[in-house]
C-alpha cells in the first residue's frame, strides 16, 4: 500500500508540474499572439498611411495637371481669337481685296 501511495504521489507531482508547464505555455502563446496581432495592426496602419500619402500625392499631381491644362486651354482660346481677329482684318483689308482680283463692288 505504501508503494502505491508513493507512486500516486509521484504521478500527482508529475501531473501538477505538467499542468504548470501547460499554463506557462498558454501564457506564452497568448503573449506571442498579442504581439503578432499588434505587429499586424501596426503593419496595416503603416500600409494605410502609405496609401493615404500616395493618394494625396496623386491628387496634388492631378490638381497641378488640371491647373496647367486650364491655363494652356485659355492660351489656346486666346490664340484662336487672335487668329480670327487677324483673319477678319485681312478679309476687310482693301489692299488684300485688290491683290486677289480687283476692287469688289459692294
Short mmCIF file of N, CA and C in Angstrom, two decimals:
data_model
loop_
_atom_site.label_atom_id
_atom_site.label_comp_id
_atom_site.label_asym_id
_atom_site.label_seq_id
_atom_site.Cartn_x
_atom_site.Cartn_y
_atom_site.Cartn_z
N UNK A 1 0.82 -1.19 0.00
CA UNK A 1 0.00 0.00 0.00
C UNK A 1 0.87 1.26 0.00
N UNK A 2 1.93 1.21 0.75
CA UNK A 2 2.81 2.38 0.80
C UNK A 2 3.45 2.66 -0.54
N UNK A 3 3.81 1.64 -1.22
CA UNK A 3 4.42 1.81 -2.54
C UNK A 3 3.40 2.43 -3.49
N UNK A 4 2.15 2.00 -3.43
CA UNK A 4 1.09 2.57 -4.28
C UNK A 4 0.88 4.06 -3.96
N UNK A 5 0.94 4.39 -2.64
CA UNK A 5 0.78 5.79 -2.25
C UNK A 5 1.93 6.62 -2.79
N UNK A 6 3.14 6.07 -2.72
CA UNK A 6 4.31 6.78 -3.23
C UNK A 6 4.21 6.96 -4.74
N UNK A 7 3.76 5.92 -5.42
CA UNK A 7 3.59 6.00 -6.88
C UNK A 7 2.53 7.05 -7.23
N UNK A 8 1.42 7.03 -6.50
CA UNK A 8 0.36 8.02 -6.74
C UNK A 8 0.87 9.43 -6.46
N UNK A 9 1.67 9.60 -5.41
CA UNK A 9 2.22 10.91 -5.09
C UNK A 9 3.15 11.39 -6.20
N UNK A 10 3.94 10.46 -6.73
CA UNK A 10 4.84 10.82 -7.84
C UNK A 10 4.03 11.25 -9.05
N UNK A 11 2.99 10.49 -9.37
CA UNK A 11 2.14 10.84 -10.50
C UNK A 11 1.44 12.19 -10.28
N UNK A 12 0.99 12.45 -9.07
CA UNK A 12 0.33 13.72 -8.75
C UNK A 12 1.31 14.89 -8.92
N UNK A 13 2.52 14.70 -8.42
CA UNK A 13 3.53 15.77 -8.58
C UNK A 13 3.84 15.98 -10.06
N UNK A 14 3.97 14.86 -10.79
CA UNK A 14 4.22 14.96 -12.24
C UNK A 14 3.07 15.65 -12.95
N UNK A 15 1.85 15.31 -12.55
CA UNK A 15 0.66 15.92 -13.14
C UNK A 15 0.63 17.42 -12.82
N UNK A 16 0.94 17.78 -11.58
CA UNK A 16 0.98 19.20 -11.18
C UNK A 16 2.01 19.97 -12.01
N UNK A 17 3.19 19.37 -12.17
CA UNK A 17 4.23 20.03 -12.97
C UNK A 17 3.79 20.16 -14.42
N UNK A 18 3.17 19.12 -14.93
CA UNK A 18 2.67 19.14 -16.30
C UNK A 18 1.64 20.26 -16.48
N UNK A 19 0.71 20.37 -15.53
CA UNK A 19 -0.30 21.42 -15.59
C UNK A 19 0.33 22.81 -15.49
N UNK A 20 1.33 22.95 -14.64
CA UNK A 20 2.03 24.23 -14.53
C UNK A 20 2.71 24.59 -15.85
N UNK A 21 3.37 23.59 -16.45
CA UNK A 21 4.04 23.83 -17.73
C UNK A 21 3.04 24.18 -18.83
N UNK A 22 1.90 23.50 -18.82
CA UNK A 22 0.86 23.81 -19.81
C UNK A 22 0.36 25.24 -19.64
N UNK A 23 0.18 25.67 -18.39
CA UNK A 23 -0.27 27.04 -18.13
C UNK A 23 0.77 28.05 -18.60
N UNK A 24 2.04 27.77 -18.37
CA UNK A 24 3.11 28.66 -18.84
C UNK A 24 3.12 28.73 -20.37
N UNK A 25 2.91 27.58 -21.00
CA UNK A 25 2.88 27.55 -22.47
C UNK A 25 1.70 28.36 -22.99
N UNK A 26 0.53 28.23 -22.34
CA UNK A 26 -0.65 29.01 -22.75
C UNK A 26 -0.38 30.51 -22.63
N UNK A 27 0.21 30.90 -21.52
CA UNK A 27 0.52 32.32 -21.32
C UNK A 27 1.49 32.82 -22.37
N UNK A 28 2.49 32.01 -22.64
CA UNK A 28 3.48 32.38 -23.65
C UNK A 28 2.83 32.51 -25.03
N UNK A 29 1.95 31.57 -25.36
CA UNK A 29 1.25 31.62 -26.64
C UNK A 29 0.34 32.84 -26.72
N UNK A 30 -0.32 33.17 -25.62
CA UNK A 30 -1.17 34.37 -25.61
C UNK A 30 -0.33 35.62 -25.83
N UNK A 31 0.81 35.67 -25.17
CA UNK A 31 1.70 36.81 -25.34
C UNK A 31 2.19 36.93 -26.78
N UNK A 32 2.57 35.80 -27.37
CA UNK A 32 3.02 35.81 -28.76
C UNK A 32 1.89 36.21 -29.70
N UNK A 33 0.69 35.70 -29.41
CA UNK A 33 -0.47 36.05 -30.25
C UNK A 33 -0.76 37.54 -30.16
N UNK A 34 -0.66 38.11 -28.96
CA UNK A 34 -0.89 39.55 -28.79
C UNK A 34 0.17 40.36 -29.51
N UNK A 35 1.42 39.93 -29.41
CA UNK A 35 2.49 40.63 -30.12
C UNK A 35 2.27 40.56 -31.63
N UNK A 36 1.91 39.38 -32.10
CA UNK A 36 1.66 39.21 -33.53
C UNK A 36 0.50 40.08 -34.00
N UNK A 37 -0.56 40.13 -33.20
CA UNK A 37 -1.72 40.96 -33.54
C UNK A 37 -1.34 42.44 -33.56
N UNK A 38 -0.53 42.85 -32.59
CA UNK A 38 -0.10 44.24 -32.54
C UNK A 38 0.78 44.59 -33.75
N UNK A 39 1.68 43.67 -34.09
CA UNK A 39 2.53 43.91 -35.25
C UNK A 39 1.70 43.95 -36.53
N UNK A 40 0.74 43.06 -36.63
CA UNK A 40 -0.14 43.03 -37.81
C UNK A 40 -0.96 44.31 -37.89
N UNK A 41 -1.47 44.76 -36.77
CA UNK A 41 -2.26 46.00 -36.74
C UNK A 41 -1.38 47.19 -37.13
N UNK A 42 -0.16 47.22 -36.60
CA UNK A 42 0.75 48.33 -36.93
C UNK A 42 1.11 48.29 -38.41
N UNK A 43 1.30 47.09 -38.94
CA UNK A 43 1.61 46.94 -40.36
C UNK A 43 0.45 47.45 -41.21
N UNK A 44 -0.78 47.14 -40.80
CA UNK A 44 -1.96 47.62 -41.53
C UNK A 44 -2.05 49.13 -41.45
N UNK A 45 -1.78 49.70 -40.29
CA UNK A 45 -1.81 51.16 -40.13
C UNK A 45 -0.74 51.80 -41.02
N UNK A 46 0.46 51.24 -41.00
CA UNK A 46 1.54 51.77 -41.84
C UNK A 46 1.18 51.69 -43.32
N UNK A 47 0.59 50.57 -43.71
CA UNK A 47 0.18 50.39 -45.10
C UNK A 47 -0.88 51.42 -45.49
N UNK A 48 -1.85 51.63 -44.60
CA UNK A 48 -2.89 52.63 -44.87
C UNK A 48 -2.30 54.03 -44.94
N UNK A 49 -1.34 54.32 -44.06
CA UNK A 49 -0.70 55.63 -44.09
C UNK A 49 0.06 55.83 -45.40
N UNK A 50 0.74 54.77 -45.86
CA UNK A 50 1.46 54.85 -47.13
C UNK A 50 0.49 55.09 -48.29
N UNK A 51 -0.62 54.36 -48.26
CA UNK A 51 -1.62 54.53 -49.32
C UNK A 51 -2.21 55.93 -49.29
N UNK A 52 -2.47 56.44 -48.10
CA UNK A 52 -3.03 57.80 -47.97
C UNK A 52 -2.04 58.83 -48.48
N UNK A 53 -0.76 58.63 -48.19
CA UNK A 53 0.27 59.57 -48.66
C UNK A 53 0.37 59.52 -50.17
N UNK A 54 0.33 58.31 -50.74
CA UNK A 54 0.39 58.20 -52.21
C UNK A 54 -0.84 58.81 -52.86
N UNK A 55 -2.00 58.62 -52.24
CA UNK A 55 -3.23 59.20 -52.76
C UNK A 55 -3.16 60.72 -52.73
N UNK A 56 -2.68 61.28 -51.63
CA UNK A 56 -2.55 62.73 -51.51
C UNK A 56 -1.59 63.25 -52.56
N UNK A 57 -0.50 62.54 -52.77
CA UNK A 57 0.48 62.96 -53.77
C UNK A 57 -0.14 62.90 -55.18
N UNK A 58 -0.89 61.83 -55.45
CA UNK A 58 -1.54 61.70 -56.76
C UNK A 58 -2.58 62.80 -56.96
N UNK A 59 -3.34 63.11 -55.92
CA UNK A 59 -4.33 64.18 -56.02
C UNK A 59 -3.66 65.52 -56.26
N UNK A 60 -2.57 65.76 -55.59
CA UNK A 60 -1.82 67.00 -55.78
C UNK A 60 -1.29 67.10 -57.21
N UNK A 61 -0.76 66.00 -57.69
CA UNK A 61 -0.23 65.96 -59.05
C UNK A 61 -1.35 66.19 -60.06
N UNK A 62 -2.50 65.55 -59.82
CA UNK A 62 -3.63 65.71 -60.72
C UNK A 62 -4.13 67.16 -60.71
N UNK A 63 -4.16 67.77 -59.55
CA UNK A 63 -4.60 69.17 -59.46
C UNK A 63 -3.65 70.07 -60.25
N UNK A 64 -2.34 69.79 -60.14
CA UNK A 64 -1.37 70.59 -60.89
C UNK A 64 -1.55 70.41 -62.39
N UNK A 65 -1.81 69.17 -62.81
CA UNK A 65 -2.03 68.90 -64.24
C UNK A 65 -3.29 69.62 -64.72
N UNK A 66 -4.36 69.54 -63.94
CA UNK A 66 -5.61 70.22 -64.32
C UNK A 66 -5.42 71.73 -64.40
N UNK A 67 -4.66 72.28 -63.48
CA UNK A 67 -4.39 73.71 -63.50
C UNK A 67 -3.61 74.09 -64.76
N UNK A 68 -2.61 73.27 -65.08
CA UNK A 68 -1.81 73.53 -66.27
C UNK A 68 -2.65 73.41 -67.54
N UNK A 69 -3.51 72.40 -67.59
CA UNK A 69 -4.39 72.20 -68.75
C UNK A 69 -5.33 73.40 -68.89
N UNK A 70 -5.88 73.86 -67.77
CA UNK A 70 -6.76 75.03 -67.82
C UNK A 70 -6.04 76.25 -68.34
N UNK A 71 -4.82 76.45 -67.86
CA UNK A 71 -4.02 77.60 -68.30
C UNK A 71 -3.71 77.50 -69.79
N UNK A 72 -3.29 76.31 -70.23
CA UNK A 72 -2.96 76.13 -71.65
C UNK A 72 -4.20 76.24 -72.53
N UNK A 73 -5.35 75.79 -72.04
CA UNK A 73 -6.60 75.92 -72.78
C UNK A 73 -6.94 77.39 -72.97
N UNK A 74 -6.77 78.16 -71.92
CA UNK A 74 -7.03 79.60 -72.03
C UNK A 74 -6.08 80.24 -73.05
N UNK A 75 -4.82 79.82 -73.06
CA UNK A 75 -3.86 80.37 -74.02
C UNK A 75 -4.24 79.99 -75.45
N UNK A 76 -4.69 78.76 -75.65
CA UNK A 76 -5.11 78.31 -76.99
C UNK A 76 -6.35 79.08 -77.43
N UNK A 77 -7.30 79.27 -76.53
CA UNK A 77 -8.51 80.02 -76.87
C UNK A 77 -8.17 81.45 -77.25
N UNK A 78 -7.25 82.06 -76.51
CA UNK A 78 -6.82 83.43 -76.85
C UNK A 78 -6.14 83.46 -78.20
N UNK A 79 -5.30 82.45 -78.48
CA UNK A 79 -4.62 82.40 -79.78
C UNK A 79 -5.63 82.24 -80.91
N UNK A 80 -6.68 81.44 -80.71
CA UNK A 80 -7.73 81.26 -81.72
C UNK A 80 -8.45 82.58 -81.96
N UNK A 81 -8.77 83.29 -80.88
CA UNK A 81 -9.44 84.59 -81.02
C UNK A 81 -8.54 85.58 -81.76
N UNK A 82 -7.25 85.58 -81.43
CA UNK A 82 -6.30 86.46 -82.14
C UNK A 82 -6.25 86.12 -83.63
N UNK A 83 -6.23 84.83 -83.95
CA UNK A 83 -6.21 84.42 -85.36
C UNK A 83 -7.49 84.83 -86.08
N UNK A 84 -8.63 84.70 -85.42
CA UNK A 84 -9.90 85.12 -86.01
C UNK A 84 -9.90 86.63 -86.26
N UNK A 85 -9.35 87.36 -85.30
CA UNK A 85 -9.28 88.81 -85.44
C UNK A 85 -8.40 89.20 -86.62
N UNK A 86 -7.25 88.57 -86.72
CA UNK A 86 -6.34 88.85 -87.84
C UNK A 86 -6.99 88.45 -89.15
N UNK A 87 -7.68 87.32 -89.18
CA UNK A 87 -8.35 86.87 -90.39
C UNK A 87 -9.43 87.87 -90.81
N UNK A 88 -10.19 88.37 -89.85
CA UNK A 88 -11.23 89.35 -90.16
C UNK A 88 -10.61 90.63 -90.70
N UNK A 89 -9.49 91.08 -90.13
CA UNK A 89 -8.81 92.29 -90.63
C UNK A 89 -8.31 92.08 -92.05
N UNK A 90 -7.79 90.88 -92.31
CA UNK A 90 -7.28 90.59 -93.65
C UNK A 90 -8.42 90.57 -94.65
N UNK A 91 -9.52 89.96 -94.29
CA UNK A 91 -10.67 89.88 -95.20
C UNK A 91 -11.25 91.26 -95.50
N UNK A 92 -11.14 92.17 -94.56
CA UNK A 92 -11.69 93.52 -94.75
C UNK A 92 -10.66 94.52 -95.27
N UNK A 93 -9.42 94.09 -95.48
CA UNK A 93 -8.37 94.99 -95.95
C UNK A 93 -8.52 95.19 -97.47
N UNK A 94 -8.70 96.46 -97.91
CA UNK A 94 -8.88 96.73 -99.35
C UNK A 94 -7.67 96.33 -100.19
N UNK A 95 -6.50 96.40 -99.64
CA UNK A 95 -5.31 96.02 -100.41
C UNK A 95 -5.32 94.53 -100.72
N UNK A 96 -5.77 93.74 -99.78
CA UNK A 96 -5.84 92.29 -100.00
C UNK A 96 -6.89 91.99 -101.05
N UNK A 97 -8.01 92.71 -101.00
CA UNK A 97 -9.07 92.50 -101.99
C UNK A 97 -8.57 92.91 -103.37
N UNK A 98 -7.82 93.99 -103.43
CA UNK A 98 -7.29 94.45 -104.69
C UNK A 98 -6.32 93.44 -105.29
N UNK A 99 -5.47 92.91 -104.47
CA UNK A 99 -4.48 91.95 -104.92
C UNK A 99 -5.13 90.67 -105.40
N UNK A 100 -6.22 90.26 -104.76
CA UNK A 100 -6.83 88.97 -105.11
C UNK A 100 -7.79 89.08 -106.30
N UNK A 101 -7.94 90.19 -106.89
CA UNK A 101 -8.80 90.22 -108.07
C UNK A 101 -9.46 91.53 -108.32
N UNK A 102 -8.95 92.58 -107.83
CA UNK A 102 -9.51 93.89 -108.10
C UNK A 102 -10.45 94.32 -107.01
N UNK A 103 -11.01 95.48 -107.26
CA UNK A 103 -11.94 96.05 -106.28
C UNK A 103 -13.27 95.34 -106.46
N UNK A 104 -13.77 94.89 -105.40
CA UNK A 104 -15.04 94.17 -105.40
C UNK A 104 -16.13 95.18 -105.16
N UNK A 105 -17.15 95.11 -106.03
CA UNK A 105 -18.29 96.02 -105.84
C UNK A 105 -19.13 95.52 -104.68
N UNK A 106 -19.47 96.47 -103.89
CA UNK A 106 -20.27 96.09 -102.74
C UNK A 106 -21.64 96.69 -102.82
#
